[in-house]
C-alpha cells in the first residue's frame, strides 16, 4: 500500500521520507557510502547509492533495487549474503536488514544526499516562525452561525461555521444506547454492561449523560485506556528488539506510572517535565522522588542495537532515537530527520539537531542493558538501573531478609562484574590460575564464558530486588559536534546545547544551560511553558483524534510541512488555550469535548454532505471506527465473565533475569500472554518481534516507533480470527455457560436479548430475535437427538463476536 501511494503521487509520502531519513540513510552512511557514495573516488562496481535514480540505474550488475520487490532486489540479496556479501566487513543485524526490506517494499523512497563539507544552514528560521504551527495559540471568538439553536458551545459553533460555509448540516444526534457504548469505549476501553445500559436508558434526568461521563472519568479504567494511548506514543515495550532482543524486566514500572498519571489527572505540563527530567525536579518525599525517576524511563525505552561494534555509533544511535521520540511525542516534529543534513521540509537546521544531541549526550541511559559486554557475558547489568527508595521492605524478595543470602547474591554479582571488567583470574579457582596464565587467548575466553554461564545460572535462582527501575541520570556535560552526513568520523563544529529554534521565542530567557548541566531540566521547562506553540496543540489534537477517529491535524505526530494542515485551526487554538487555562487537565479537556453536541452526533450518512465532504473533514457526523485490539480482547473477557480488573504485580518478563535473548532460540519459550492472562490488555507484556497473534491481526502498532495514530486495516482474517481462534472460541463457551447458569428460567427470546445487551450494548429488534432463534434451532438440529444447549449458545456468541457491529464503535 505504501508503494502504491508513492506510485500514484510520483513522490514519497511524509512517513516514507521520515523512515528513510531515520532508519535507512544512517545505515547507508555508515556501511555503504565509503564505497558507493557521491564523493567516493571510484564507486565499487559502478554503483552509487546516493539518489533513487542511481539505485534504479544500478552498476555493472544492473539495478540495485526493484521498488516494491525486496526479494528481487540485488541490494537486499547482498545484505542477506545471498551471493554477494555486503557490507564485506560483516553481515548487518537482522533488524537492520528488515528495515532495508521494508524500505524497498515501500518503493525505496530517497532524498538526495548532501556533500561532505560542513556549511552554514541557509534555513530562514525567522520566516519559519510565521508558519501556523509555530505561532502562539490565540483564543478565537465564538463565530456567528445561522443555526444558533444547534449549540451555544464554542466547540460546536467553530465546527458549525465551517459546515455552513459549505452548506452542510450536522448529522442527527446518536440514540442513547449508541452514545453509551461510544463514550464507554472511548473513556474506558470497555463496553457497558447490561446493567449500565438499563440504568442509562431509564435515567430521564437532563444531566444523565454528564453524570455518566463524570463516572467514567473517575473510574480507574480511564487511566488504563488513555495510558495505553500514551504508551503507543512512548514506543513502550518490555524487550529491546533489534540485534539482541533482551528483555527489560522492569519496564512495567513506567507503564504503571503512565496509567496512574492519567487516573490522577496529572497536569500535562508536569507529565511532560517528569518524563524528560523527573530525576532533576524537586520532590518532597521518597515516593515522589521515585515516581519522577520512573517517569524518565521514557528516554530509555527505545529499541537499540546492543551488538553495534562502534561505541561512538551506538551512542549516537541512542541519542538519535531519544531526539526522535522526544520531538515527535511532545512537539509533533521530525527533528530526527536533521541528523545528516538540514531538514528537507521544516525550518530545522542540522545545528538544532546537534544542539539537542548535546543534551542527551550529557545524559546516561539506565535501561539495565549494555552494549557488547566483554567476552559476551550477560547483556543485563543491574548496575545500569536506578535504585528506588520507597519500596517497603516487606515487598522485597524473602531472601533479602537473610544476610547470608544477600552475601551470596552480592558475591555472584561481584564475580560477574570481574568478568565484565576483564579480571578473569578473580573468577577462577586458585589452583587453576597458573594454568589460565599459560592458556591461549581463545582458551581463556572459552573458560570465562563457561564460568560466567555457571554464575548466571546460580544468579537466576534469586528473584531480582524490587527496588530497580529504568531511568536516566546526569552524565558528563558536554556539547556535541556536528556529524557531517551523520558520520561520527566526519566532525564539524561544536553546537552549544539548546532547543529547536523555530519553536523558541526570540530573546526568551530562563532556559540557560550551565556548563555542568546536561540541559534536560531546561529542555523540560522549555517544552512545558504555557506559551509554547506546539506542546498543548499536539496533545489536544491527540485527544481529539482518540474521540473522533481523526485529528484536527490528521498527521498527529507531524505538525511540519509534510504533515496535513489543520482542518479547523481556530478550534485547535481554542482547545490548546483552554487546555492550558484549565491547568493542563486531560480529564477536563476530554469532558468538554465529549459533552459537545458534535461528539454526540450519530454516524448517519447524509447524501448531500457526503458529496461535498466524503472524508468528513468538517466533522459533520461522528466517524464509525474499528475497535483496537485491546478493546476487543477486553470485551471478550468481560462478556465471558473472566476479565480480571486487578493490576498484576510487575510483569511476567520480570522473571527473565539474565538478559533473556528472545531473538536467539528463546522465542519458542515465550507464552502468548494475551491468552494466558485474564488481566486488561494494557498489562499484557509487549515483547518486540514477538507480538501475540491477535495483536498482529488487529493492527497493534510497531512498538519501536512513535505511533500516535494506529494503522487500521479491514481484512477477512479479523472476522475469521473471532470465529476460529482458540481464544475467541473459549470466551464464547464461557459466555454461554454464564448465560445459561444466570438465566436458568429465561425464555430463548430473553436470552437472545441478554446476549445482544452484553455483546452489542443495545436491545435486539424483533426480526433479529426471530433470526437468532432460527439460528439456534439450526445448531440444535445439527447435534442430533440430544441437543447441546451450551454448544448452541456458544455458537450464537461466536456469531455475534464475528459481526462487524461488535468490531466497530459507532
PDB file of N, CA, C and O in Angstrom, residues 43-90:
ATOM      1  N   UNK A  43      33.271   4.561  -7.556  1.00  0.00           N
ATOM      2  CA  UNK A  43      32.244   3.734  -6.928  1.00  0.00           C
ATOM      3  C   UNK A  43      32.459   2.264  -7.275  1.00  0.00           C
ATOM      4  O   UNK A  43      32.600   1.910  -8.449  1.00  0.00           O
ATOM      5  N   UNK A  44      32.481   1.424  -6.252  1.00  0.00           N
ATOM      6  CA  UNK A  44      32.689  -0.004  -6.473  1.00  0.00           C
ATOM      7  C   UNK A  44      31.588  -0.562  -7.364  1.00  0.00           C
ATOM      8  O   UNK A  44      30.404  -0.340  -7.122  1.00  0.00           O
ATOM      9  N   UNK A  45      32.001  -1.266  -8.412  1.00  0.00           N
ATOM     10  CA  UNK A  45      31.039  -1.858  -9.324  1.00  0.00           C
ATOM     11  C   UNK A  45      30.225  -0.841 -10.091  1.00  0.00           C
ATOM     12  O   UNK A  45      29.206  -1.192 -10.700  1.00  0.00           O
ATOM     13  N   UNK A  46      30.658   0.417 -10.078  1.00  0.00           N
ATOM     14  CA  UNK A  46      29.915   1.466 -10.771  1.00  0.00           C
ATOM     15  C   UNK A  46      28.604   1.830 -10.108  1.00  0.00           C
ATOM     16  O   UNK A  46      27.765   2.498 -10.719  1.00  0.00           O
ATOM     17  N   UNK A  47      28.435   1.398  -8.842  1.00  0.00           N
ATOM     18  CA  UNK A  47      27.155   1.600  -8.161  1.00  0.00           C
ATOM     19  C   UNK A  47      27.234   2.767  -7.178  1.00  0.00           C
ATOM     20  O   UNK A  47      28.093   2.806  -6.305  1.00  0.00           O
ATOM     21  N   UNK A  48      26.325   3.720  -7.341  1.00  0.00           N
ATOM     22  CA  UNK A  48      26.142   4.807  -6.380  1.00  0.00           C
ATOM     23  C   UNK A  48      24.800   4.601  -5.661  1.00  0.00           C
ATOM     24  O   UNK A  48      23.839   4.133  -6.265  1.00  0.00           O
ATOM     25  N   UNK A  49      24.766   4.942  -4.384  1.00  0.00           N
ATOM     26  CA  UNK A  49      23.553   4.764  -3.588  1.00  0.00           C
ATOM     27  C   UNK A  49      22.985   6.078  -3.076  1.00  0.00           C
ATOM     28  O   UNK A  49      22.139   6.085  -2.187  1.00  0.00           O
ATOM     29  N   UNK A  50      23.424   7.190  -3.655  1.00  0.00           N
ATOM     30  CA  UNK A  50      23.095   8.489  -3.071  1.00  0.00           C
ATOM     31  C   UNK A  50      21.808   9.104  -3.596  1.00  0.00           C
ATOM     32  O   UNK A  50      21.344  10.104  -3.064  1.00  0.00           O
ATOM     33  N   UNK A  51      21.225   8.541  -4.643  1.00  0.00           N
ATOM     34  CA  UNK A  51      19.936   9.028  -5.139  1.00  0.00           C
ATOM     35  C   UNK A  51      19.099   7.834  -5.559  1.00  0.00           C
ATOM     36  O   UNK A  51      19.623   6.733  -5.821  1.00  0.00           O
ATOM     37  N   UNK A  52      17.788   8.062  -5.661  1.00  0.00           N
ATOM     38  CA  UNK A  52      16.935   6.978  -6.121  1.00  0.00           C
ATOM     39  C   UNK A  52      17.241   6.635  -7.575  1.00  0.00           C
ATOM     40  O   UNK A  52      17.226   5.466  -7.961  1.00  0.00           O
ATOM     41  N   UNK A  53      17.549   7.656  -8.375  1.00  0.00           N
ATOM     42  CA  UNK A  53      17.877   7.406  -9.779  1.00  0.00           C
ATOM     43  C   UNK A  53      19.105   6.508  -9.894  1.00  0.00           C
ATOM     44  O   UNK A  53      19.154   5.594 -10.720  1.00  0.00           O
ATOM     45  N   UNK A  54      20.104   6.753  -9.035  1.00  0.00           N
ATOM     46  CA  UNK A  54      21.309   5.928  -9.065  1.00  0.00           C
ATOM     47  C   UNK A  54      21.004   4.492  -8.642  1.00  0.00           C
ATOM     48  O   UNK A  54      21.553   3.540  -9.206  1.00  0.00           O
ATOM     49  N   UNK A  55      20.123   4.339  -7.670  1.00  0.00           N
ATOM     50  CA  UNK A  55      19.730   2.999  -7.228  1.00  0.00           C
ATOM     51  C   UNK A  55      19.042   2.241  -8.353  1.00  0.00           C
ATOM     52  O   UNK A  55      19.272   1.049  -8.566  1.00  0.00           O
ATOM     53  N   UNK A  56      18.159   2.951  -9.070  1.00  0.00           N
ATOM     54  CA  UNK A  56      17.408   2.304 -10.156  1.00  0.00           C
ATOM     55  C   UNK A  56      18.304   2.010 -11.349  1.00  0.00           C
ATOM     56  O   UNK A  56      18.128   1.003 -12.040  1.00  0.00           O
ATOM     57  N   UNK A  57      19.278   2.881 -11.608  1.00  0.00           N
ATOM     58  CA  UNK A  57      20.212   2.638 -12.708  1.00  0.00           C
ATOM     59  C   UNK A  57      21.157   1.499 -12.358  1.00  0.00           C
ATOM     60  O   UNK A  57      21.456   0.639 -13.192  1.00  0.00           O
ATOM     61  N   UNK A  58      21.609   1.498 -11.085  1.00  0.00           N
ATOM     62  CA  UNK A  58      22.480   0.434 -10.607  1.00  0.00           C
ATOM     63  C   UNK A  58      23.881   0.545 -11.140  1.00  0.00           C
ATOM     64  O   UNK A  58      24.323   1.584 -11.641  1.00  0.00           O
ATOM     65  N   UNK A  59      24.613  -0.567 -11.063  1.00  0.00           N
ATOM     66  CA  UNK A  59      26.001  -0.604 -11.521  1.00  0.00           C
ATOM     67  C   UNK A  59      26.186  -1.659 -12.585  1.00  0.00           C
ATOM     68  O   UNK A  59      25.297  -1.910 -13.405  1.00  0.00           O
ATOM     69  N   UNK A  60      27.320  -2.299 -12.542  1.00  0.00           N
ATOM     70  CA  UNK A  60      27.659  -3.279 -13.580  1.00  0.00           C
ATOM     71  C   UNK A  60      26.727  -4.486 -13.574  1.00  0.00           C
ATOM     72  O   UNK A  60      26.543  -5.150 -14.593  1.00  0.00           O
ATOM     73  N   UNK A  61      26.121  -4.770 -12.429  1.00  0.00           N
ATOM     74  CA  UNK A  61      25.252  -5.951 -12.320  1.00  0.00           C
ATOM     75  C   UNK A  61      23.783  -5.630 -12.537  1.00  0.00           C
ATOM     76  O   UNK A  61      22.946  -6.536 -12.449  1.00  0.00           O
ATOM     77  N   UNK A  62      23.476  -4.359 -12.788  1.00  0.00           N
ATOM     78  CA  UNK A  62      22.095  -3.992 -13.011  1.00  0.00           C
ATOM     79  C   UNK A  62      21.525  -3.178 -11.870  1.00  0.00           C
ATOM     80  O   UNK A  62      22.249  -2.806 -10.925  1.00  0.00           O
ATOM     81  N   UNK A  63      20.222  -2.855 -11.921  1.00  0.00           N
ATOM     82  CA  UNK A  63      19.600  -2.031 -10.885  1.00  0.00           C
ATOM     83  C   UNK A  63      19.805  -2.613  -9.483  1.00  0.00           C
ATOM     84  O   UNK A  63      19.712  -3.825  -9.291  1.00  0.00           O
ATOM     85  N   UNK A  64      20.086  -1.734  -8.548  1.00  0.00           N
ATOM     86  CA  UNK A  64      20.319  -2.188  -7.168  1.00  0.00           C
ATOM     87  C   UNK A  64      19.023  -2.561  -6.477  1.00  0.00           C
ATOM     88  O   UNK A  64      19.009  -3.429  -5.608  1.00  0.00           O
ATOM     89  N   UNK A  65      17.942  -1.876  -6.826  1.00  0.00           N
ATOM     90  CA  UNK A  65      16.656  -2.172  -6.195  1.00  0.00           C
ATOM     91  C   UNK A  65      15.571  -2.311  -7.244  1.00  0.00           C
ATOM     92  O   UNK A  65      15.624  -1.695  -8.310  1.00  0.00           O
ATOM     93  N   UNK A  66      14.594  -3.144  -6.948  1.00  0.00           N
ATOM     94  CA  UNK A  66      13.355  -3.234  -7.713  1.00  0.00           C
ATOM     95  C   UNK A  66      12.256  -2.738  -6.795  1.00  0.00           C
ATOM     96  O   UNK A  66      11.810  -3.476  -5.906  1.00  0.00           O
ATOM     97  N   UNK A  67      11.845  -1.467  -6.917  1.00  0.00           N
ATOM     98  CA  UNK A  67      10.896  -0.882  -5.961  1.00  0.00           C
ATOM     99  C   UNK A  67       9.655  -1.746  -5.775  1.00  0.00           C
ATOM    100  O   UNK A  67       9.031  -2.188  -6.738  1.00  0.00           O
ATOM    101  N   UNK A  68       9.340  -1.997  -4.505  1.00  0.00           N
ATOM    102  CA  UNK A  68       8.183  -2.812  -4.187  1.00  0.00           C
ATOM    103  C   UNK A  68       8.458  -4.294  -4.173  1.00  0.00           C
ATOM    104  O   UNK A  68       7.589  -5.094  -3.805  1.00  0.00           O
ATOM    105  N   UNK A  69       9.675  -4.700  -4.553  1.00  0.00           N
ATOM    106  CA  UNK A  69      10.006  -6.123  -4.665  1.00  0.00           C
ATOM    107  C   UNK A  69      11.352  -6.409  -3.996  1.00  0.00           C
ATOM    108  O   UNK A  69      12.381  -6.575  -4.669  1.00  0.00           O
ATOM    109  N   UNK A  70      11.372  -6.482  -2.681  1.00  0.00           N
ATOM    110  CA  UNK A  70      12.645  -6.706  -1.988  1.00  0.00           C
ATOM    111  C   UNK A  70      13.334  -8.006  -2.376  1.00  0.00           C
ATOM    112  O   UNK A  70      14.560  -8.047  -2.498  1.00  0.00           O
ATOM    113  N   UNK A  71      12.560  -9.070  -2.579  1.00  0.00           N
ATOM    114  CA  UNK A  71      13.175 -10.373  -2.879  1.00  0.00           C
ATOM    115  C   UNK A  71      13.862 -10.387  -4.239  1.00  0.00           C
ATOM    116  O   UNK A  71      14.697 -11.254  -4.501  1.00  0.00           O
ATOM    117  N   UNK A  72      13.511  -9.434  -5.113  1.00  0.00           N
ATOM    118  CA  UNK A  72      14.133  -9.368  -6.442  1.00  0.00           C
ATOM    119  C   UNK A  72      15.216  -8.299  -6.517  1.00  0.00           C
ATOM    120  O   UNK A  72      15.811  -8.095  -7.577  1.00  0.00           O
ATOM    121  N   UNK A  73      15.490  -7.631  -5.415  1.00  0.00           N
ATOM    122  CA  UNK A  73      16.443  -6.519  -5.399  1.00  0.00           C
ATOM    123  C   UNK A  73      17.842  -7.009  -5.062  1.00  0.00           C
ATOM    124  O   UNK A  73      18.045  -7.713  -4.061  1.00  0.00           O
ATOM    125  N   UNK A  74      18.824  -6.611  -5.895  1.00  0.00           N
ATOM    126  CA  UNK A  74      20.206  -7.033  -5.666  1.00  0.00           C
ATOM    127  C   UNK A  74      20.736  -6.514  -4.334  1.00  0.00           C
ATOM    128  O   UNK A  74      21.514  -7.204  -3.667  1.00  0.00           O
ATOM    129  N   UNK A  75      20.319  -5.316  -3.956  1.00  0.00           N
ATOM    130  CA  UNK A  75      20.774  -4.755  -2.683  1.00  0.00           C
ATOM    131  C   UNK A  75      20.345  -5.638  -1.513  1.00  0.00           C
ATOM    132  O   UNK A  75      21.138  -5.934  -0.609  1.00  0.00           O
ATOM    133  N   UNK A  76      19.104  -6.085  -1.537  1.00  0.00           N
ATOM    134  CA  UNK A  76      18.597  -6.918  -0.444  1.00  0.00           C
ATOM    135  C   UNK A  76      19.288  -8.277  -0.457  1.00  0.00           C
ATOM    136  O   UNK A  76      19.651  -8.820   0.599  1.00  0.00           O
ATOM    137  N   UNK A  77      19.485  -8.847  -1.626  1.00  0.00           N
ATOM    138  CA  UNK A  77      20.178 -10.133  -1.698  1.00  0.00           C
ATOM    139  C   UNK A  77      21.601 -10.012  -1.150  1.00  0.00           C
ATOM    140  O   UNK A  77      22.107 -10.926  -0.474  1.00  0.00           O
ATOM    141  N   UNK A  78      22.241  -8.874  -1.429  1.00  0.00           N
ATOM    142  CA  UNK A  78      23.622  -8.680  -0.970  1.00  0.00           C
ATOM    143  C   UNK A  78      23.696  -8.563   0.549  1.00  0.00           C
ATOM    144  O   UNK A  78      24.569  -9.169   1.179  1.00  0.00           O
ATOM    145  N   UNK A  79      22.787  -7.813   1.151  1.00  0.00           N
ATOM    146  CA  UNK A  79      22.844  -7.665   2.616  1.00  0.00           C
ATOM    147  C   UNK A  79      22.388  -8.936   3.321  1.00  0.00           C
ATOM    148  O   UNK A  79      22.730  -9.166   4.480  1.00  0.00           O
ATOM    149  N   UNK A  80      21.608  -9.776   2.613  1.00  0.00           N
ATOM    150  CA  UNK A  80      21.252 -11.090   3.167  1.00  0.00           C
ATOM    151  C   UNK A  80      22.387 -12.106   3.019  1.00  0.00           C
ATOM    152  O   UNK A  80      22.303 -13.221   3.528  1.00  0.00           O
ATOM    153  N   UNK A  81      23.430 -11.718   2.285  1.00  0.00           N
ATOM    154  CA  UNK A  81      24.558 -12.601   1.982  1.00  0.00           C
ATOM    155  C   UNK A  81      24.116 -13.753   1.099  1.00  0.00           C
ATOM    156  O   UNK A  81      24.569 -14.886   1.227  1.00  0.00           O
ATOM    157  N   UNK A  82      23.237 -13.439   0.138  1.00  0.00           N
ATOM    158  CA  UNK A  82      22.812 -14.409  -0.864  1.00  0.00           C
ATOM    159  C   UNK A  82      23.598 -14.116  -2.133  1.00  0.00           C
ATOM    160  O   UNK A  82      23.224 -13.258  -2.931  1.00  0.00           O
ATOM    161  N   UNK A  83      24.717 -14.803  -2.321  1.00  0.00           N
ATOM    162  CA  UNK A  83      25.604 -14.490  -3.440  1.00  0.00           C
ATOM    163  C   UNK A  83      26.619 -13.462  -2.979  1.00  0.00           C
ATOM    164  O   UNK A  83      27.515 -13.742  -2.180  1.00  0.00           O
ATOM    165  N   UNK A  84      26.478 -12.218  -3.469  1.00  0.00           N
ATOM    166  CA  UNK A  84      27.363 -11.141  -2.995  1.00  0.00           C
ATOM    167  C   UNK A  84      27.136 -10.909  -1.496  1.00  0.00           C
ATOM    168  O   UNK A  84      26.037 -11.099  -0.993  1.00  0.00           O
ATOM    169  N   UNK A  85      28.182 -10.453  -0.824  1.00  0.00           N
ATOM    170  CA  UNK A  85      28.096 -10.211   0.607  1.00  0.00           C
ATOM    171  C   UNK A  85      28.461  -8.767   0.897  1.00  0.00           C
ATOM    172  O   UNK A  85      29.626  -8.383   0.795  1.00  0.00           O
ATOM    173  N   UNK A  86      27.446  -8.001   1.216  1.00  0.00           N
ATOM    174  CA  UNK A  86      27.651  -6.588   1.518  1.00  0.00           C
ATOM    175  C   UNK A  86      26.947  -6.233   2.832  1.00  0.00           C
ATOM    176  O   UNK A  86      25.805  -6.677   3.056  1.00  0.00           O
ATOM    177  N   UNK A  87      27.602  -5.440   3.679  1.00  0.00           N
ATOM    178  CA  UNK A  87      28.988  -4.966   3.557  1.00  0.00           C
ATOM    179  C   UNK A  87      29.963  -6.097   3.832  1.00  0.00           C
ATOM    180  O   UNK A  87      29.669  -6.999   4.618  1.00  0.00           O
ATOM    181  N   UNK A  88      31.139  -6.065   3.203  1.00  0.00           N
ATOM    182  CA  UNK A  88      32.091  -7.185   3.336  1.00  0.00           C
ATOM    183  C   UNK A  88      32.649  -7.321   4.747  1.00  0.00           C
ATOM    184  O   UNK A  88      33.106  -8.401   5.122  1.00  0.00           O
ATOM    185  N   UNK A  89      32.594  -6.248   5.553  1.00  0.00           N
ATOM    186  CA  UNK A  89      33.168  -6.307   6.903  1.00  0.00           C
ATOM    187  C   UNK A  89      32.355  -7.180   7.848  1.00  0.00           C
ATOM    188  O   UNK A  89      32.849  -7.587   8.899  1.00  0.00           O
ATOM    189  N   UNK A  90      31.133  -7.470   7.503  1.00  0.00           N
ATOM    190  CA  UNK A  90      30.292  -8.285   8.381  1.00  0.00           C
ATOM    191  C   UNK A  90      28.826  -8.067   8.083  1.00  0.00           C
ATOM    192  O   UNK A  90      28.408  -6.962   7.698  1.00  0.00           O
TER     193      UNK A  90
END
